mmCIF file of C-alpha atoms and ligand atoms in Angstrom:
data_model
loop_
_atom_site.group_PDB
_atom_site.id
_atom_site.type_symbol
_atom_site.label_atom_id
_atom_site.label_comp_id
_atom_site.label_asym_id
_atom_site.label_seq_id
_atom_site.Cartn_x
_atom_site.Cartn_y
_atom_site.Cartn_z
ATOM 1 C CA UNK A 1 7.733 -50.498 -53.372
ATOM 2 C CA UNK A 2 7.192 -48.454 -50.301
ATOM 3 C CA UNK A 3 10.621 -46.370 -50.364
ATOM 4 C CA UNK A 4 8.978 -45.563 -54.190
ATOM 5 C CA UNK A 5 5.921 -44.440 -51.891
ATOM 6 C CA UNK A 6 7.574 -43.022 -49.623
ATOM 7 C CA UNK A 7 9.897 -40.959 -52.123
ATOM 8 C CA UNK A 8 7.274 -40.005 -54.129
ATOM 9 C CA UNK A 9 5.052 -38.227 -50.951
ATOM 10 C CA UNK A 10 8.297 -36.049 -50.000
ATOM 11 C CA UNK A 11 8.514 -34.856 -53.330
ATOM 12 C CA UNK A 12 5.382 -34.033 -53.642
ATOM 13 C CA UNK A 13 4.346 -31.993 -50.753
ATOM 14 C CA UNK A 14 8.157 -29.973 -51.482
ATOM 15 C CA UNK A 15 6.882 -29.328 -54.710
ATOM 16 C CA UNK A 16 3.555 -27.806 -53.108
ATOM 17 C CA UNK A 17 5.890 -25.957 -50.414
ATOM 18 C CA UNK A 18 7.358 -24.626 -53.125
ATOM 19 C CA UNK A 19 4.611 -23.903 -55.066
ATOM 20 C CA UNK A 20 3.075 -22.077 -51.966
ATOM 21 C CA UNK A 21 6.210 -20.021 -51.665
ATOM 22 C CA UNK A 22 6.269 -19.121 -54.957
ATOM 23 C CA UNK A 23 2.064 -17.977 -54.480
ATOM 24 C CA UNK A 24 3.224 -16.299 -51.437
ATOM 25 C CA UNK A 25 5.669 -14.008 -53.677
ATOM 26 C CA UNK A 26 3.436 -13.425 -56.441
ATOM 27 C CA UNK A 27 0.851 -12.190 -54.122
ATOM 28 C CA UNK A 28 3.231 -9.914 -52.428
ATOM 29 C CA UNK A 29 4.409 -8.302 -55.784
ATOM 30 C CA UNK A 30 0.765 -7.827 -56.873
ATOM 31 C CA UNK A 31 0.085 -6.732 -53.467
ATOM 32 C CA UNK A 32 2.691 -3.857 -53.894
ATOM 33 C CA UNK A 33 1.958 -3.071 -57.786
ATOM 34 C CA UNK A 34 -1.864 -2.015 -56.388
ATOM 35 C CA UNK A 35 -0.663 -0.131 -53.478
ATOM 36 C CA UNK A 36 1.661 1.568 -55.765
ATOM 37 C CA UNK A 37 -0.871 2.548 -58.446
ATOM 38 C CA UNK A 38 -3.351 3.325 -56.013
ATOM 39 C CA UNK A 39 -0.886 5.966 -54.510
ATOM 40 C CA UNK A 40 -0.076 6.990 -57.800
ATOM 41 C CA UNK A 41 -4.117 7.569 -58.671
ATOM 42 C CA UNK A 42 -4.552 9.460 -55.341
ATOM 43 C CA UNK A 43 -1.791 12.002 -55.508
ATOM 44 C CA UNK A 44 -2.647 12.729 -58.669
ATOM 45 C CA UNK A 45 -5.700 13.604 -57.832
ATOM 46 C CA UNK A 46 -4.488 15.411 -54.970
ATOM 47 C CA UNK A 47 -2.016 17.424 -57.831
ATOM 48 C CA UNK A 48 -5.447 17.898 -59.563
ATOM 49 C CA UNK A 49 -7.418 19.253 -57.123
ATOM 50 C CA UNK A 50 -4.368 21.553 -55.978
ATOM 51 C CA UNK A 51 -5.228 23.703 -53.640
ATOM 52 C CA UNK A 52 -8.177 22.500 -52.173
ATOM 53 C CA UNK A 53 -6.871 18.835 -51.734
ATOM 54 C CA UNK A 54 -4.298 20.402 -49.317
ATOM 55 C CA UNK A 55 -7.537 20.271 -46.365
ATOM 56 C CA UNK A 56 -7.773 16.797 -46.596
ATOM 57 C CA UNK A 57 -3.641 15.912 -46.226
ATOM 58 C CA UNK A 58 -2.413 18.188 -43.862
ATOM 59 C CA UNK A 59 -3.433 16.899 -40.119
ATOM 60 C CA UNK A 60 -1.820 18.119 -37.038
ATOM 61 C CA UNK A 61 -1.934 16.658 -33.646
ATOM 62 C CA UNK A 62 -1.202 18.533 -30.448
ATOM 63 C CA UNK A 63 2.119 18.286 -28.384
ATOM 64 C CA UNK A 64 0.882 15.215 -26.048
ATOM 65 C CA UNK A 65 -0.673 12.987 -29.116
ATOM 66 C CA UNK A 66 0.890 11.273 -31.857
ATOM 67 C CA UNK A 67 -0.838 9.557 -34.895
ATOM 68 C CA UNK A 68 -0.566 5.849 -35.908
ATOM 69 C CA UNK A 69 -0.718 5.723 -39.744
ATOM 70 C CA UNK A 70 -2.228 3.036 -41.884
ATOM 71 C CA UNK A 71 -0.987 3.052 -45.364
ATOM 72 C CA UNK A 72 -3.627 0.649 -47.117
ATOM 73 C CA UNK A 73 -4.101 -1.304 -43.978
ATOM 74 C CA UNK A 74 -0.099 -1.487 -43.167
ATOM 75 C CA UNK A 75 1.419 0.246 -40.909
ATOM 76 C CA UNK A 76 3.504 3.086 -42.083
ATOM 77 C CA UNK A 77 7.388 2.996 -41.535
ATOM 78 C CA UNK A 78 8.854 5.538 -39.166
ATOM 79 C CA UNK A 79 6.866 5.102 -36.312
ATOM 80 C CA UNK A 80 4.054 7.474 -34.802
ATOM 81 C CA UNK A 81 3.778 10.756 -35.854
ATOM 82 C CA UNK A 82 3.741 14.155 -34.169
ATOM 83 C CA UNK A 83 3.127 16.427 -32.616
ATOM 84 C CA UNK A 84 2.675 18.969 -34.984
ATOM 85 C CA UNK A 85 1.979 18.688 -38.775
ATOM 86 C CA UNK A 86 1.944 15.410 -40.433
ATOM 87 C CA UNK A 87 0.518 14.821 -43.948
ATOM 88 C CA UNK A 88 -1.759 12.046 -45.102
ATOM 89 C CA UNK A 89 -3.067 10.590 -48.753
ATOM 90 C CA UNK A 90 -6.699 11.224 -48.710
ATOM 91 C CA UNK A 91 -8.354 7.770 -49.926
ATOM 92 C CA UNK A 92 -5.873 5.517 -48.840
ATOM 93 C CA UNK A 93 -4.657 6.687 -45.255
ATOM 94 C CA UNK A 94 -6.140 6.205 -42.027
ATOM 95 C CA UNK A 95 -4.819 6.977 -39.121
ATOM 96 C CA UNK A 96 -5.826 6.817 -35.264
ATOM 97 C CA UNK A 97 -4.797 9.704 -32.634
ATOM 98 C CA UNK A 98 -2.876 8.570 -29.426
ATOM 99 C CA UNK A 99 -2.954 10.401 -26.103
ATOM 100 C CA UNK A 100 0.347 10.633 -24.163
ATOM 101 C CA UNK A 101 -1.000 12.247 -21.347
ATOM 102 C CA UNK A 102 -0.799 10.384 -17.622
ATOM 103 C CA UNK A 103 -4.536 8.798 -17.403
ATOM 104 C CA UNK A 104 -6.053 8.002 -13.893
ATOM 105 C CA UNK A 105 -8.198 5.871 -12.372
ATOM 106 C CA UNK A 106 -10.007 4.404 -9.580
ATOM 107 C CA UNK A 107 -10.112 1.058 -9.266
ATOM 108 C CA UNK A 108 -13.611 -0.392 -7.833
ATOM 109 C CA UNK A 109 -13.767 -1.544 -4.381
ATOM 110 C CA UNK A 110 -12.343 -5.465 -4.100
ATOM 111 C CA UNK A 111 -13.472 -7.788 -2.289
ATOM 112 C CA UNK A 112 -10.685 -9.485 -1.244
ATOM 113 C CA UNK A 113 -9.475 -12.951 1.091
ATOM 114 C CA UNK A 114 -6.169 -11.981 2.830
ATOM 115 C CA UNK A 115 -4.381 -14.888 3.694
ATOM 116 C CA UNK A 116 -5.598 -15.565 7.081
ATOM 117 C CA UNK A 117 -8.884 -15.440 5.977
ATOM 118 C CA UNK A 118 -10.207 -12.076 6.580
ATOM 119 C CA UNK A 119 -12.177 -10.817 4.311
ATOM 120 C CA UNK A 120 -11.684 -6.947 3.431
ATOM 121 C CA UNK A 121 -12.633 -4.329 0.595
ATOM 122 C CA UNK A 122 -9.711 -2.414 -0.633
ATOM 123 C CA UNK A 123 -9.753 0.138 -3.191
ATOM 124 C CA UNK A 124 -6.865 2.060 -5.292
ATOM 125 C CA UNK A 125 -6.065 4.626 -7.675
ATOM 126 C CA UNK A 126 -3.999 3.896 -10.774
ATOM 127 C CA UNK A 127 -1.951 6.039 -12.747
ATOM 128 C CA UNK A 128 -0.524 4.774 -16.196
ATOM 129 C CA UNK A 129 0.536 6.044 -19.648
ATOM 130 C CA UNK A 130 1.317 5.511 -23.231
ATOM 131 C CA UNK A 131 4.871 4.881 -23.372
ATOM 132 C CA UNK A 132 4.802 3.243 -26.874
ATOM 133 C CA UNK A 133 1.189 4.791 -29.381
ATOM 134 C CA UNK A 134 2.461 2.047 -32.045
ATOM 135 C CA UNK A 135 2.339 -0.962 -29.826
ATOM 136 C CA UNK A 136 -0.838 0.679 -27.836
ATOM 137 C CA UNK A 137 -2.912 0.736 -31.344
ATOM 138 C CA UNK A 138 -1.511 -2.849 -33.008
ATOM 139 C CA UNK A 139 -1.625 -4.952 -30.617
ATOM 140 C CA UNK A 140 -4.321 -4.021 -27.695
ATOM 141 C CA UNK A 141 -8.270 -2.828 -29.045
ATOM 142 C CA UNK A 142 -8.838 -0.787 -26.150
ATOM 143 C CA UNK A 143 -5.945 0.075 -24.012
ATOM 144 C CA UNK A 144 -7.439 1.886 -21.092
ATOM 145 C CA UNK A 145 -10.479 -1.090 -20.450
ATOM 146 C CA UNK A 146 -7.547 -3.505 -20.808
ATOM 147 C CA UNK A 147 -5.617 -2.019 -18.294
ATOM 148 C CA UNK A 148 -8.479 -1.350 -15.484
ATOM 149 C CA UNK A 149 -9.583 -4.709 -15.415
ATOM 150 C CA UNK A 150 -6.138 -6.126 -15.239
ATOM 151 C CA UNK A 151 -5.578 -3.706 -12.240
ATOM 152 C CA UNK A 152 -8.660 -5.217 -10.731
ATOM 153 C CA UNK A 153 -7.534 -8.527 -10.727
ATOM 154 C CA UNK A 154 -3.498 -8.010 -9.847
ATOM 155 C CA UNK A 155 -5.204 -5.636 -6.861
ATOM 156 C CA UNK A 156 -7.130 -8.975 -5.522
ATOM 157 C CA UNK A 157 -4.081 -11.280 -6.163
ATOM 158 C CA UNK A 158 -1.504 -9.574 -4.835
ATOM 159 C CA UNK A 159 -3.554 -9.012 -1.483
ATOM 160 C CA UNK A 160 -4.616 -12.261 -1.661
ATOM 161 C CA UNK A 161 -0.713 -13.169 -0.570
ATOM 162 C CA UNK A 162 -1.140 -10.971 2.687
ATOM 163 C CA UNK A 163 -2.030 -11.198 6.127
ATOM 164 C CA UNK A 164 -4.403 -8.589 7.196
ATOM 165 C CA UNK A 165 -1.348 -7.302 9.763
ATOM 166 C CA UNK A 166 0.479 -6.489 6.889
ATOM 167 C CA UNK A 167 -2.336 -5.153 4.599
ATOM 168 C CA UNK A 168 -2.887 -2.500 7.226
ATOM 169 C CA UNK A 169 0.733 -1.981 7.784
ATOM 170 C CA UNK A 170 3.011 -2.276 4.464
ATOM 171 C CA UNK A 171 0.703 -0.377 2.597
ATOM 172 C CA UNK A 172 3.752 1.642 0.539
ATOM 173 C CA UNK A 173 5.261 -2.152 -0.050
ATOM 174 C CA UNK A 174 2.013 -3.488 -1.392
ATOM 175 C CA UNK A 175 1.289 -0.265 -3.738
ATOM 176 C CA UNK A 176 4.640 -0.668 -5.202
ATOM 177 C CA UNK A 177 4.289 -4.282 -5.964
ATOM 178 C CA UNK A 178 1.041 -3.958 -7.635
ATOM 179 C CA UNK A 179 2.570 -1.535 -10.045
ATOM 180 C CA UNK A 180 5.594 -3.141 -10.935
ATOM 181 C CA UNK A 181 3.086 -6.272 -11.461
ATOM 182 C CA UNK A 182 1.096 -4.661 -13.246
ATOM 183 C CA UNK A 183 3.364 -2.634 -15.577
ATOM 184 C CA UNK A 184 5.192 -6.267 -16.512
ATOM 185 C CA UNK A 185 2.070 -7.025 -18.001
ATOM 186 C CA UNK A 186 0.785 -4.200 -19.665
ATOM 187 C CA UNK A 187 4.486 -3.951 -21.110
ATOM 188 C CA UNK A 188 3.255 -5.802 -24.787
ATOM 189 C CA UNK A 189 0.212 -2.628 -24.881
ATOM 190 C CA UNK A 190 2.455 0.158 -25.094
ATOM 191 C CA UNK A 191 1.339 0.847 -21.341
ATOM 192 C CA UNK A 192 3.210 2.277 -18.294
ATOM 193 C CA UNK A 193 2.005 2.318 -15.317
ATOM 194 C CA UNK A 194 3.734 4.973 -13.742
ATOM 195 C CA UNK A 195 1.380 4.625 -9.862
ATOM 196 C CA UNK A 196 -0.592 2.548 -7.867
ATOM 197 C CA UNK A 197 -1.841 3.943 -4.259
ATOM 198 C CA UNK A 198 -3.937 1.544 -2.088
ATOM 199 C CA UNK A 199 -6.788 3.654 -1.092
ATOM 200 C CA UNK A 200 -8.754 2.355 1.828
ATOM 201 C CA UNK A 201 -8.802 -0.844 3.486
ATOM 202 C CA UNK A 202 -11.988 -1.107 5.329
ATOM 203 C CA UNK A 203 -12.396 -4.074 7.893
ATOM 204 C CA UNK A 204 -16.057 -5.903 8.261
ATOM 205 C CA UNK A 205 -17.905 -4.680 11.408
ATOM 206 C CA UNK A 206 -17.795 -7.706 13.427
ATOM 207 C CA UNK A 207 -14.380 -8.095 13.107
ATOM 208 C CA UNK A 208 -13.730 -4.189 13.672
ATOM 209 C CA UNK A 209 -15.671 -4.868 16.651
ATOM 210 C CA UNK A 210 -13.677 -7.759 18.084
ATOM 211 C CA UNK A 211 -10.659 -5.762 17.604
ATOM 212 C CA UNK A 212 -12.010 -3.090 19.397
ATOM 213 C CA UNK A 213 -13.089 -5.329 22.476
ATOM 214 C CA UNK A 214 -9.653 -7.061 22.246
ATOM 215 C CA UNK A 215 -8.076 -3.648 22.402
ATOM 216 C CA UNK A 216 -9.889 -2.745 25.405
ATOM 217 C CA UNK A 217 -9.390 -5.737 27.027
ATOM 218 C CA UNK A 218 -5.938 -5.854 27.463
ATOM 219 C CA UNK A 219 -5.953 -2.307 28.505
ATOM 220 C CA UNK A 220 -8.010 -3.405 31.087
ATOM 221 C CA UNK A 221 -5.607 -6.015 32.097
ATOM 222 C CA UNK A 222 -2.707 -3.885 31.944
ATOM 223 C CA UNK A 223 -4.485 -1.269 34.835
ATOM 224 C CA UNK A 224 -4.952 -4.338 36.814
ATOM 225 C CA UNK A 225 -1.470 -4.875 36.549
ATOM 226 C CA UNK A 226 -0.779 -1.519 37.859
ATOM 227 C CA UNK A 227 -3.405 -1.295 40.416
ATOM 228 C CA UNK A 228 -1.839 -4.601 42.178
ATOM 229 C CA UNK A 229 1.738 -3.189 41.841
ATOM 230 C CA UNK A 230 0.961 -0.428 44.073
ATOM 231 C CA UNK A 231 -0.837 -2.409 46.216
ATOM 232 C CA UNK A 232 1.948 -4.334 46.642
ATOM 233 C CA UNK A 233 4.215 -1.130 47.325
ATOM 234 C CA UNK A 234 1.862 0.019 49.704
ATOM 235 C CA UNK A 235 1.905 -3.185 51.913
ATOM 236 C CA UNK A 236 5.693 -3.223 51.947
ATOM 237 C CA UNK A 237 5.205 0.415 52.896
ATOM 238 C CA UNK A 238 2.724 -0.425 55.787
ATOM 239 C CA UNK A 239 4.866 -3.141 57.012
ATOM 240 C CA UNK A 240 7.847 -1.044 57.166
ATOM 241 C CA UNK A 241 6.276 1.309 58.897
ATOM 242 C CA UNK A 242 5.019 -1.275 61.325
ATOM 243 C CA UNK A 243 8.364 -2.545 61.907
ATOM 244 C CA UNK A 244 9.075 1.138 63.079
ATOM 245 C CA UNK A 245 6.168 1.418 65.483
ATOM 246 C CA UNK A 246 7.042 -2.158 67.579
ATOM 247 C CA UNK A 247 10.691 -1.152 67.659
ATOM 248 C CA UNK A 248 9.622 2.354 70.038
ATOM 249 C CA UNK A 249 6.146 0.922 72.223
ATOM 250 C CA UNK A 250 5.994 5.000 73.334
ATOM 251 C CA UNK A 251 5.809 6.002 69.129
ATOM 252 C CA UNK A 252 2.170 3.648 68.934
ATOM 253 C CA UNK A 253 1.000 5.788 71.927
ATOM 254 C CA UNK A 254 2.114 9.458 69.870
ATOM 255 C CA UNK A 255 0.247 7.700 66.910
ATOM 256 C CA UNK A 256 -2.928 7.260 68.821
ATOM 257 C CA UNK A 257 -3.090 10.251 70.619
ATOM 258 C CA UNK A 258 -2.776 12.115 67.232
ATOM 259 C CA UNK A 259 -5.870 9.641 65.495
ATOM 260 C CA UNK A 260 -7.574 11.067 68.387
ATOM 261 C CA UNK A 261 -6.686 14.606 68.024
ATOM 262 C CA UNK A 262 -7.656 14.181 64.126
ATOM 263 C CA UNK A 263 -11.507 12.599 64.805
ATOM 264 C CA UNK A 264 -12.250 15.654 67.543
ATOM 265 C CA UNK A 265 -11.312 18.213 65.046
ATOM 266 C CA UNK A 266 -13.799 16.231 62.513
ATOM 267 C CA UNK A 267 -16.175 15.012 64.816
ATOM 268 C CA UNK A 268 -16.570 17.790 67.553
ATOM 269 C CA UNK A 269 -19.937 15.843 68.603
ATOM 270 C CA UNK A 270 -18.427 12.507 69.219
ATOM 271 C CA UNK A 271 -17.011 11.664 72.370
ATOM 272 C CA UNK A 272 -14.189 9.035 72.704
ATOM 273 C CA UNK A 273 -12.884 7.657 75.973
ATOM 274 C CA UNK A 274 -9.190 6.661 75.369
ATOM 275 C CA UNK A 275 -8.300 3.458 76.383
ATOM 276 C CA UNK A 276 -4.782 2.821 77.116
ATOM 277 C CA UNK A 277 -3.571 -0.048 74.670
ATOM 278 C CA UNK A 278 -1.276 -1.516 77.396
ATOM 279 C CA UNK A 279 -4.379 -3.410 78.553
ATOM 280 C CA UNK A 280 -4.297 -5.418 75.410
ATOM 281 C CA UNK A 281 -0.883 -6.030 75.509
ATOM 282 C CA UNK A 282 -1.213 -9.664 76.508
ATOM 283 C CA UNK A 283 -4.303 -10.527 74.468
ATOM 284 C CA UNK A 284 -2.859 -9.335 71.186
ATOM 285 C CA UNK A 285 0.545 -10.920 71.386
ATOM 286 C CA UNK A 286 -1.052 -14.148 73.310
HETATM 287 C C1 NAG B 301 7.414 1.238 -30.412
HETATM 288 O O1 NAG B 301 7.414 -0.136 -30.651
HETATM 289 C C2 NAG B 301 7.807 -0.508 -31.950
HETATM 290 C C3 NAG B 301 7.608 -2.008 -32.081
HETATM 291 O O2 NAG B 301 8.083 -2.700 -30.978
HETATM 292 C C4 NAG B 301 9.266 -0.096 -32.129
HETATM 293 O O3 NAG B 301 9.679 -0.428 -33.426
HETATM 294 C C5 NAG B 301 9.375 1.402 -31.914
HETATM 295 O O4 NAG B 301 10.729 1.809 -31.983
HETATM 296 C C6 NAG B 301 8.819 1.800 -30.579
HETATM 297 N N1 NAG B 301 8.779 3.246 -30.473
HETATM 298 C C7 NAG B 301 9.308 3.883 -29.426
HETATM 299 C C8 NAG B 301 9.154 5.340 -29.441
HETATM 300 O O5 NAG B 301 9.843 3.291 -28.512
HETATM 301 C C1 NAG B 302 1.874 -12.356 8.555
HETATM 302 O O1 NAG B 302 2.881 -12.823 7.694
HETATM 303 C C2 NAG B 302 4.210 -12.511 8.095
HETATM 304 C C3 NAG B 302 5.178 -12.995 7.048
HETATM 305 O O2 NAG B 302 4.555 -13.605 5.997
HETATM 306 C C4 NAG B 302 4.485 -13.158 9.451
HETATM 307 O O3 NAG B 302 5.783 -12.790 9.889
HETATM 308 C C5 NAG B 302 3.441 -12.684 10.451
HETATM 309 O O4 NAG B 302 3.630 -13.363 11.691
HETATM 310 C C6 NAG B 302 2.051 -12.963 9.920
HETATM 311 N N1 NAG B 302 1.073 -12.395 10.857
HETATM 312 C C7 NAG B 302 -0.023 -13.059 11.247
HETATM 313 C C8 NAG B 302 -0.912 -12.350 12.211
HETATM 314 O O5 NAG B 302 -0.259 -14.191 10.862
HETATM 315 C C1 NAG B 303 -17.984 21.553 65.820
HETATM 316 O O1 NAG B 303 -17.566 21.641 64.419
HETATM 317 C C2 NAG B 303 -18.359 22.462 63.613
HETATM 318 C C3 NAG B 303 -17.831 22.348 62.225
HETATM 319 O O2 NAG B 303 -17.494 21.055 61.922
HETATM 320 C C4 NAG B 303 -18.285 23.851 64.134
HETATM 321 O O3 NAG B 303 -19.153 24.653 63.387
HETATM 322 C C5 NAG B 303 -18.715 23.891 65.599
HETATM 323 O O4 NAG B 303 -18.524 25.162 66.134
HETATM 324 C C6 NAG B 303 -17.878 22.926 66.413
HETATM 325 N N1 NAG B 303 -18.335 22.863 67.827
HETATM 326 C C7 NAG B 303 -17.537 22.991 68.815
HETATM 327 C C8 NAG B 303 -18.180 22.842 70.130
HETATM 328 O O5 NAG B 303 -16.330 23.240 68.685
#
């Protein structure tokens, strides 16, 4: 009882796929018998109406466009056509003009989260064109708005993968990526994008600041550095010449006599009583 059921169902719904097939044919053929008599009716009357009708079917585009026919809503075999003359049936052509021509644009400035958390604005310049007018007039509605926002968001997710060391320094890297990103995607529009140039990556003030005082700190550091190295050399120096003086007693004498000679040449109103430093002797070394 239920294989009869069960039988039965399968039959029926292949009868109605055939049945729908069968619609699906007739339709067509009717489809094409109206387009054809249309086309008939319309170029007769463009015979008719000889030579004035000639305004109305001969178009011409310029070098850089092409033109996307519709033939009674279908799409005309042979591709885009142009430049130069192309001819059209007045009543039952339309047809939309492409631009080949390289198109630019700036991208507004992102806001964007590098990976380390900084946040920065970066802004770029896109340059794309129509590689394919068929594809760019079937299957997009408007190409060029398409395009800028997608740029906008493959801008902030491709700098979202960075650190802001190599934001500011692999700028050529990161341009390049966003365009071949970005031209994989607006591949199925009929779009190339031939260039994408980061413009400007600007930092927040407080954190150009703290770069700024980090800078100049370790500058600062690095003089201190310096400043105790020749310290250093100059003690060694001292000692040296220390070592030198004890080795002669008579060369400590020459040395004072000659810090003498130096202060009464400066000092003309001073008067110094020298002292002779063998006195000492015993305290010092004691
Ligand atoms: C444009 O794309 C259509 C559909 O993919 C293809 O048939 C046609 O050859 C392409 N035209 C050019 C110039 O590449
Ligand atoms: C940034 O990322 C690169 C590789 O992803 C890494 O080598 C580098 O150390 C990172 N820099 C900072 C400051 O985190
Ligand atoms: C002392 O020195 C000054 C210059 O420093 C000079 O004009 C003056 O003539 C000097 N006096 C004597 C007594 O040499």
């Amino acid at each position: 009882m239920s294989v009869d059921i069960e039988v039965a169902d399968i039959q029926k719904t292949d009868r109605k796929f055939i049945f729908s097939d069968h619609d699906e044919n007739s339709k067509k053929e009717a489809n094409s018998i109206a387009t054809f008599f249309l086309t008939a009716i319309s170029v007769l009357l463009v015979i008719v109406t000889l030579p004035f009708s000639l305004f109305y079917c001969i178009k011409v585009v310029q070098e850089y466009e092409r033109a996307v026919i519709f033939r009674l809503g279908r799409l005309l075999k042979g591709g885009a056509r142009g430049p130069g003359i192309f001819f059209v049936i007045p009543c039952i052509d339309s047809y939309t003009k492409v631009d080949l021509r390289t198109v630019t644009f700036d991208v507004p400035p992102q806001e964007v989260l590098s990976k380390d958390s900084v946040t920065t604005t970066v802004d770029a310049v896109v340059y794309y064109r129509i590689s394919n007018a068929t594809v760019a007039v079937t299957n997009v509605e408007d190409y060029g708005r398409s395009t800028r926002l997608l740029a906008a968001t493959t801008l902030r997710n491709v700098l979202g993968t960075k650190n802001l060391s190599e934001l500011l320094s692999e700028r050529e890297s990161i341009s390049h990526m966003i365009q071949s990103s970005l031209d994989e995607a607006t591949d199925p529009w009929g779009v190339k994008v031939e260039r994408v140039e980061v413009k400007d990556v600007r930092l927040p003030q407080q954190l150009q600041r703290a770069m700024a005082a980090e800078a100049e700190a370790s500058r600062e550091a690095r003089a201190k550095v310096i400043a105790a190295e020749g310290e250093q050399k100059a003690s060694r120096a001292l000692k040296e010449a220390a070592d030198v003086i004890s080795d002669a007693p008579a060369a400590l004498q020459l040395r004072y006599l000659q810090t003498l000679a130096t202060i009464a040449a400066e000092k003309n109103s001073t008067i110094v009583f020298p002292i002779p430093m063998e006195l000492f002797k015993g305290h010092i070394t004691s």
